[in-house]
PDB file of C-alpha atoms in Angstrom:
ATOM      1  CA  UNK T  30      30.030  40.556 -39.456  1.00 80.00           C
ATOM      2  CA  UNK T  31      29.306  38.879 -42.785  1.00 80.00           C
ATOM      3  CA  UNK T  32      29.570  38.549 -46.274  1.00 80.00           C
ATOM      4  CA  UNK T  33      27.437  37.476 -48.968  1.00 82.00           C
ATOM      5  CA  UNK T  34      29.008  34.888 -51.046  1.00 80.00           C
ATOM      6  CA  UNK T  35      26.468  34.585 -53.778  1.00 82.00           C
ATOM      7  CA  UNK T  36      23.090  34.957 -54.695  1.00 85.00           C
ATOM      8  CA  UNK T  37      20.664  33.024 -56.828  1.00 85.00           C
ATOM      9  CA  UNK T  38      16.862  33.142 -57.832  1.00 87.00           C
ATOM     10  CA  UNK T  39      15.413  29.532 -58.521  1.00 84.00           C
ATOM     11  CA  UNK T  40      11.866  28.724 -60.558  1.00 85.00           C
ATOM     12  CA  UNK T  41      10.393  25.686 -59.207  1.00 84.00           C
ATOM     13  CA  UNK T  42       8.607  23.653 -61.940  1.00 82.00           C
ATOM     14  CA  UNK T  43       6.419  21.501 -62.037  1.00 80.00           C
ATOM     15  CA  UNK T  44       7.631  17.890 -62.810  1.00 70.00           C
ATOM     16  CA  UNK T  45       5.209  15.786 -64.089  1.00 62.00           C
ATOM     17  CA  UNK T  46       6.255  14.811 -67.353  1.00 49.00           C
ATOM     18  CA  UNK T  47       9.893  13.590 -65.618  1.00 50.00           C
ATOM     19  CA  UNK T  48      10.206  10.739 -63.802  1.00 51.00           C
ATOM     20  CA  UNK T  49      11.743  11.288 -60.481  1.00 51.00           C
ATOM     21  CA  UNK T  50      13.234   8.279 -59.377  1.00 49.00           C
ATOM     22  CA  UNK T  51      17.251   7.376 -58.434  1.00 45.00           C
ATOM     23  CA  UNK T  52      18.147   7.030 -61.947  1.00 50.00           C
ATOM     24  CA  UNK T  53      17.365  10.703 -62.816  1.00 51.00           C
ATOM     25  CA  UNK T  54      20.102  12.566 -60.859  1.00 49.00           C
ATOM     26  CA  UNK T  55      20.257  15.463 -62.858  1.00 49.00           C
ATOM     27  CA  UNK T  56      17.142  16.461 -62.152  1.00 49.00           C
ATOM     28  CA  UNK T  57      17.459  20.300 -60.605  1.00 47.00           C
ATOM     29  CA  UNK T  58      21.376  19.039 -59.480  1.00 55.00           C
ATOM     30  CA  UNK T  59      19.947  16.605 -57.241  1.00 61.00           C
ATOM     31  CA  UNK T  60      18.006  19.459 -55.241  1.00 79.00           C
ATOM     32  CA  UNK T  61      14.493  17.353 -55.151  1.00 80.00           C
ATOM     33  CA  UNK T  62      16.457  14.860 -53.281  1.00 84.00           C
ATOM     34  CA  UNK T  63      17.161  15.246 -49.808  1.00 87.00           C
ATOM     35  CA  UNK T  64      20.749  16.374 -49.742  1.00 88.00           C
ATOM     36  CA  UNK T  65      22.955  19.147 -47.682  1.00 86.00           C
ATOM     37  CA  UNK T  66      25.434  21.746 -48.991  1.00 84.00           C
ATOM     38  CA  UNK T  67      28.504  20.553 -47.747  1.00 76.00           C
ATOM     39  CA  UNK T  68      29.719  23.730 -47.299  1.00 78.00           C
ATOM     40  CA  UNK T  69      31.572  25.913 -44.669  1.00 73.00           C
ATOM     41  CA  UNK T  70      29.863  25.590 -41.104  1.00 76.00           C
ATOM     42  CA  UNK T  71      30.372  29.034 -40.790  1.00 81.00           C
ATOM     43  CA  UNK T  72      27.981  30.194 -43.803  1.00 86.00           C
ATOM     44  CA  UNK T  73      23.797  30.274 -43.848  1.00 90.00           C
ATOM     45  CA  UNK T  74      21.362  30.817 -46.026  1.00 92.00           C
ATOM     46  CA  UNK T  75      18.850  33.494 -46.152  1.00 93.00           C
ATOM     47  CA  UNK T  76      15.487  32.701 -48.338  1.00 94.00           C
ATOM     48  CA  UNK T  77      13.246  35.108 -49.784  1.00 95.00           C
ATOM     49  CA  UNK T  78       9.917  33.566 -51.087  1.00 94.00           C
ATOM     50  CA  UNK T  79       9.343  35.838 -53.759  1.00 95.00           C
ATOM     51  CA  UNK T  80       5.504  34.535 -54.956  1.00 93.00           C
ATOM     52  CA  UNK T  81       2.705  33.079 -51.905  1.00 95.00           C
ATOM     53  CA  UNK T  82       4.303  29.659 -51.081  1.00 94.00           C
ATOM     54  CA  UNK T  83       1.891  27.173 -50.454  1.00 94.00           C
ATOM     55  CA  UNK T  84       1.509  23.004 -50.780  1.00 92.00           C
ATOM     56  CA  UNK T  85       0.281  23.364 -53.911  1.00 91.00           C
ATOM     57  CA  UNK T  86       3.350  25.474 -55.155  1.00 91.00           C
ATOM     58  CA  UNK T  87       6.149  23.295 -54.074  1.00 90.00           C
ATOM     59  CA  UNK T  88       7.679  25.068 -50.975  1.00 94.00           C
ATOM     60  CA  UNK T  89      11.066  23.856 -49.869  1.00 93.00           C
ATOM     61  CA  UNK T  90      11.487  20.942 -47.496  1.00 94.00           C
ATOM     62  CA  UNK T  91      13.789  21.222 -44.361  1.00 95.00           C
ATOM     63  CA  UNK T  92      14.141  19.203 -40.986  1.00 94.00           C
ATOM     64  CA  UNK T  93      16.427  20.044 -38.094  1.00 94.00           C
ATOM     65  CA  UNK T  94      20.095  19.479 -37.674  1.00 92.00           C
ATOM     66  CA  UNK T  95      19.560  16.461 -34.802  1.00 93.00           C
ATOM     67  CA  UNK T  96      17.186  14.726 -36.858  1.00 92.00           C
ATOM     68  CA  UNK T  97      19.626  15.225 -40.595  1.00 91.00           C
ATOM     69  CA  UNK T  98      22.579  14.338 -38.343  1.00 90.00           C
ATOM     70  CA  UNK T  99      20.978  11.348 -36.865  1.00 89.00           C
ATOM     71  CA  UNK T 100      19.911  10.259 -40.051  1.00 87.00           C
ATOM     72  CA  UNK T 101      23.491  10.780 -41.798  1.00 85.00           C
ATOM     73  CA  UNK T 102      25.120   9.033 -39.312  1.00 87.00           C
ATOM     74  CA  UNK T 103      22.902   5.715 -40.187  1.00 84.00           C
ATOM     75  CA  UNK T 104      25.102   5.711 -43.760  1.00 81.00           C
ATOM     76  CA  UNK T 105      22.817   8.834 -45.822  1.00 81.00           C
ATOM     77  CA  UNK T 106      23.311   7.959 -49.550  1.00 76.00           C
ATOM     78  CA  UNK T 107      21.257  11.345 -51.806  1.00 74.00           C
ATOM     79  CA  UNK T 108      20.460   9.140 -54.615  1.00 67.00           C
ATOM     80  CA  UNK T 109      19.839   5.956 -52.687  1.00 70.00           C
ATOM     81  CA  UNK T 110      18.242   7.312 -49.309  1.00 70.00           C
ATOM     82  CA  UNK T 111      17.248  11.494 -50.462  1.00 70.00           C
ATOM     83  CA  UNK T 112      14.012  10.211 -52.787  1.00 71.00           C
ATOM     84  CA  UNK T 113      10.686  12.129 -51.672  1.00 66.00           C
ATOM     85  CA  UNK T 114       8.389   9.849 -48.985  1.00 62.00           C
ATOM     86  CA  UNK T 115      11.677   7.766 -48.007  1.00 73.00           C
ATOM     87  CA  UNK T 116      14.340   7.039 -45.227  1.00 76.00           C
ATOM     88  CA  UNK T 117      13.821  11.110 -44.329  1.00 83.00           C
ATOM     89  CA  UNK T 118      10.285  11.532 -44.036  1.00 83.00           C
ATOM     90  CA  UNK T 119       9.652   8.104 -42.182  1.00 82.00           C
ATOM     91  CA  UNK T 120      12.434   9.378 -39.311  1.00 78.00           C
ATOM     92  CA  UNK T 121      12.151  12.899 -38.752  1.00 88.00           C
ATOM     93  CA  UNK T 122       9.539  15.881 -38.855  1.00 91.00           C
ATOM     94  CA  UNK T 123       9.927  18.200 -41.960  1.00 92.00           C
ATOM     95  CA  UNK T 124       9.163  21.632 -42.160  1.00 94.00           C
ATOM     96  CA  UNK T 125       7.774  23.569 -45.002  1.00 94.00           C
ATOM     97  CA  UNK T 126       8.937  26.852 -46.255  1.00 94.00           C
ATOM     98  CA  UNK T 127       5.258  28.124 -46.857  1.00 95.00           C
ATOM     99  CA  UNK T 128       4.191  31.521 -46.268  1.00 95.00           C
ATOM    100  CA  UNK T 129       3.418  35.036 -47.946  1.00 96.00           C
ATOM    101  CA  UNK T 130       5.697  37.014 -50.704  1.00 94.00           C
ATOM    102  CA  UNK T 131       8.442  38.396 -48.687  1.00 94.00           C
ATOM    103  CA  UNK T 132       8.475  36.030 -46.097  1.00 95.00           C
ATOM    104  CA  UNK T 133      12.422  35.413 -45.412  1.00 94.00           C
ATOM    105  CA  UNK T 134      13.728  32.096 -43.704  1.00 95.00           C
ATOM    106  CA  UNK T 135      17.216  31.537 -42.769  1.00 94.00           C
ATOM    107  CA  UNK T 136      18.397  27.859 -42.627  1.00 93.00           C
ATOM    108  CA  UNK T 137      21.439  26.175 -42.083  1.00 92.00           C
ATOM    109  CA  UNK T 138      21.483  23.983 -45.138  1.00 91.00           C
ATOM    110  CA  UNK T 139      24.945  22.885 -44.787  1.00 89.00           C
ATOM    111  CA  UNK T 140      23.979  20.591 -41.096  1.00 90.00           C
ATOM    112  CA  UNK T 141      20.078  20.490 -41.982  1.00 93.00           C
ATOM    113  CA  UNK T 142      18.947  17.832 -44.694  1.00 92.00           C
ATOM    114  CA  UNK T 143      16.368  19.595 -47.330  1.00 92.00           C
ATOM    115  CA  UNK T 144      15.113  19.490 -50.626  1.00 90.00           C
ATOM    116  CA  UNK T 145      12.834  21.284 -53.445  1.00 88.00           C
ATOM    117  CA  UNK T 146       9.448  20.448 -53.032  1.00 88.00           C
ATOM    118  CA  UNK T 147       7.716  19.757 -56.289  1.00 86.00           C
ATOM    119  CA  UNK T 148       4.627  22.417 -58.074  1.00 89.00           C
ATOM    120  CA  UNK T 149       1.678  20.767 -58.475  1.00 87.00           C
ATOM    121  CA  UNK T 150      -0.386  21.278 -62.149  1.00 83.00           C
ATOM    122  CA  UNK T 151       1.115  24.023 -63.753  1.00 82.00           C
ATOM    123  CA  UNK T 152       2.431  26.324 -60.408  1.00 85.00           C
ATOM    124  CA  UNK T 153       5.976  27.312 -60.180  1.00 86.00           C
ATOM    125  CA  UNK T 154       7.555  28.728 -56.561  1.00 90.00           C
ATOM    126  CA  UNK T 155      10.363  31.211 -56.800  1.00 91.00           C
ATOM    127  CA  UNK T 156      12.616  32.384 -54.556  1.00 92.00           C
ATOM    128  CA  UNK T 157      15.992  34.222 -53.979  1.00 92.00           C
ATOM    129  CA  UNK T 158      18.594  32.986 -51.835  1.00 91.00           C
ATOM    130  CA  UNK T 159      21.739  34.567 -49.816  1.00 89.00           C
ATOM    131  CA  UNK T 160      24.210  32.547 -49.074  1.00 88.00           C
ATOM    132  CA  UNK T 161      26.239  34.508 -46.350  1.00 87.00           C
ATOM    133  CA  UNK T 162      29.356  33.477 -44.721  1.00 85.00           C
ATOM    134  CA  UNK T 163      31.251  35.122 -41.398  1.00 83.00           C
ATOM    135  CA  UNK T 164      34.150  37.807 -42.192  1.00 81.00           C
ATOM    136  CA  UNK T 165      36.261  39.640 -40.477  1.00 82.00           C
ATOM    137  CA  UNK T 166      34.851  42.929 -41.606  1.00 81.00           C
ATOM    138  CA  UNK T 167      31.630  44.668 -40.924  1.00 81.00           C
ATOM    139  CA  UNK T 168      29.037  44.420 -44.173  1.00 72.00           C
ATOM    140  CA  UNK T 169      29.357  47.087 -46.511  1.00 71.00           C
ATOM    141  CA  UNK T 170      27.189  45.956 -49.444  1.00 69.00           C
ATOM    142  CA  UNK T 171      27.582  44.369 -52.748  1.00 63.00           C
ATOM    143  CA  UNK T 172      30.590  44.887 -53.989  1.00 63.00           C
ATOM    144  CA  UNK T 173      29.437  45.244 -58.066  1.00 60.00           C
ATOM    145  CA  UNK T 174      33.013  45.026 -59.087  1.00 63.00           C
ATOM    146  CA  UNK T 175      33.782  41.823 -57.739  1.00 60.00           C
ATOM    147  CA  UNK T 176      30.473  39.917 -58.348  1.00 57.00           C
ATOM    148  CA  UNK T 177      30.816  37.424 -60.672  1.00 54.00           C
ATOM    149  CA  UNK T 178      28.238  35.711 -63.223  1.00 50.00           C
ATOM    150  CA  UNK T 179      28.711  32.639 -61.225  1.00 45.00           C
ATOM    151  CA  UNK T 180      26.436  34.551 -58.454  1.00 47.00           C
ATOM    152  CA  UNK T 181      23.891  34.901 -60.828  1.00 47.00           C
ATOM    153  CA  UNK T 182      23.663  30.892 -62.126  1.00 46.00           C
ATOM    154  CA  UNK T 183      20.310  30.813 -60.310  1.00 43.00           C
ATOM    155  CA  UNK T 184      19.054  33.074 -63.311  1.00 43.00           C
ATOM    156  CA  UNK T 185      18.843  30.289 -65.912  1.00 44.00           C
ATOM    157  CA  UNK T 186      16.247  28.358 -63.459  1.00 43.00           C
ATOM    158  CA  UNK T 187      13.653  31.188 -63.602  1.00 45.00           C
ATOM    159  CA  UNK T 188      13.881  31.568 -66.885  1.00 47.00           C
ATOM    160  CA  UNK T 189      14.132  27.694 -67.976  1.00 45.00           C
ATOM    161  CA  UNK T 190      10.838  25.937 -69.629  1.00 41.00           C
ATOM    162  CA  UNK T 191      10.247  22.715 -69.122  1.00 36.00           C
TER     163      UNK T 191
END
């Protein structure tokens, strides 16, 4: 059984004009550094790509849970050791989240180190996450009534311009 905590839709932009380097943290809330959720153990994340995912459109960046815990145990730092082509991608094999509209992943981003990958030109990648945690009751849908505009902060991505 299960329950979905929240949901969010993210637009991936392309970042050109911004510098990505340690001193701009803000960027995306850290999310194009290597990082986990630090949430439950007992959630997961479903993701929907909702537009074809390829390189060139900035898929999302995972590697497994040996390889993020290994690398965490060495001292992890996200704004030190999470920048693209460092400490992660020298030490461990990361997998893309490339495929077709409609193509769902589920990942456990709480134990598994990932990040946003970046658009290249002018592209933008969308998708729409679940983030579903264990319960003690069996699934009965949304629940409209208690759903809360903080389920919905993933809306202000899509429809931010760079």
């Amino acid at each position: 059984s299960f329950d979905i905590l929240n949901t969010h839709i993210y637009r991936t932009h392309n970042l050109e004009k911004l510098k990505i380097n340690a001193n701009s943290k803000s960027l995306f809330g850290g999310s194009v550094y290597w990082h986990n959720d630090y949430s439950t153990t007992d959630s997961l994340k479903i993701f929907v790509i909702l537009n074809d995912t390829s390189e060139e459109t900035g898929p999302m960046h995972i590697i497994n849970k040996s390889d993020s815990t290994r690398i965490i145990k060495k001292g992890f730092s996200i704004f030190k050791d999470g920048i693209m082509n460092g400490l992660v991608e020298k030490n461990s094999k990361v997998t893309k989240l490339i495929g077709n509209k409609g193509t769902i992943y589920i990942a456990d981003t709480n134990k598994c180190l990932h990040r946003a990958g970046i658009p290249k030109n002018k592209s933008t990648r969308d998708m729409l996450v679940f983030y579903i945690i264990s319960s003690s009751k069996k699934f009965a849908g949304i629940d409209y009534d208690r759903a809360t505009k903080h389920q919905f902060l993933g809306l202000r991505r899509l429809l931010h311009k760079y």
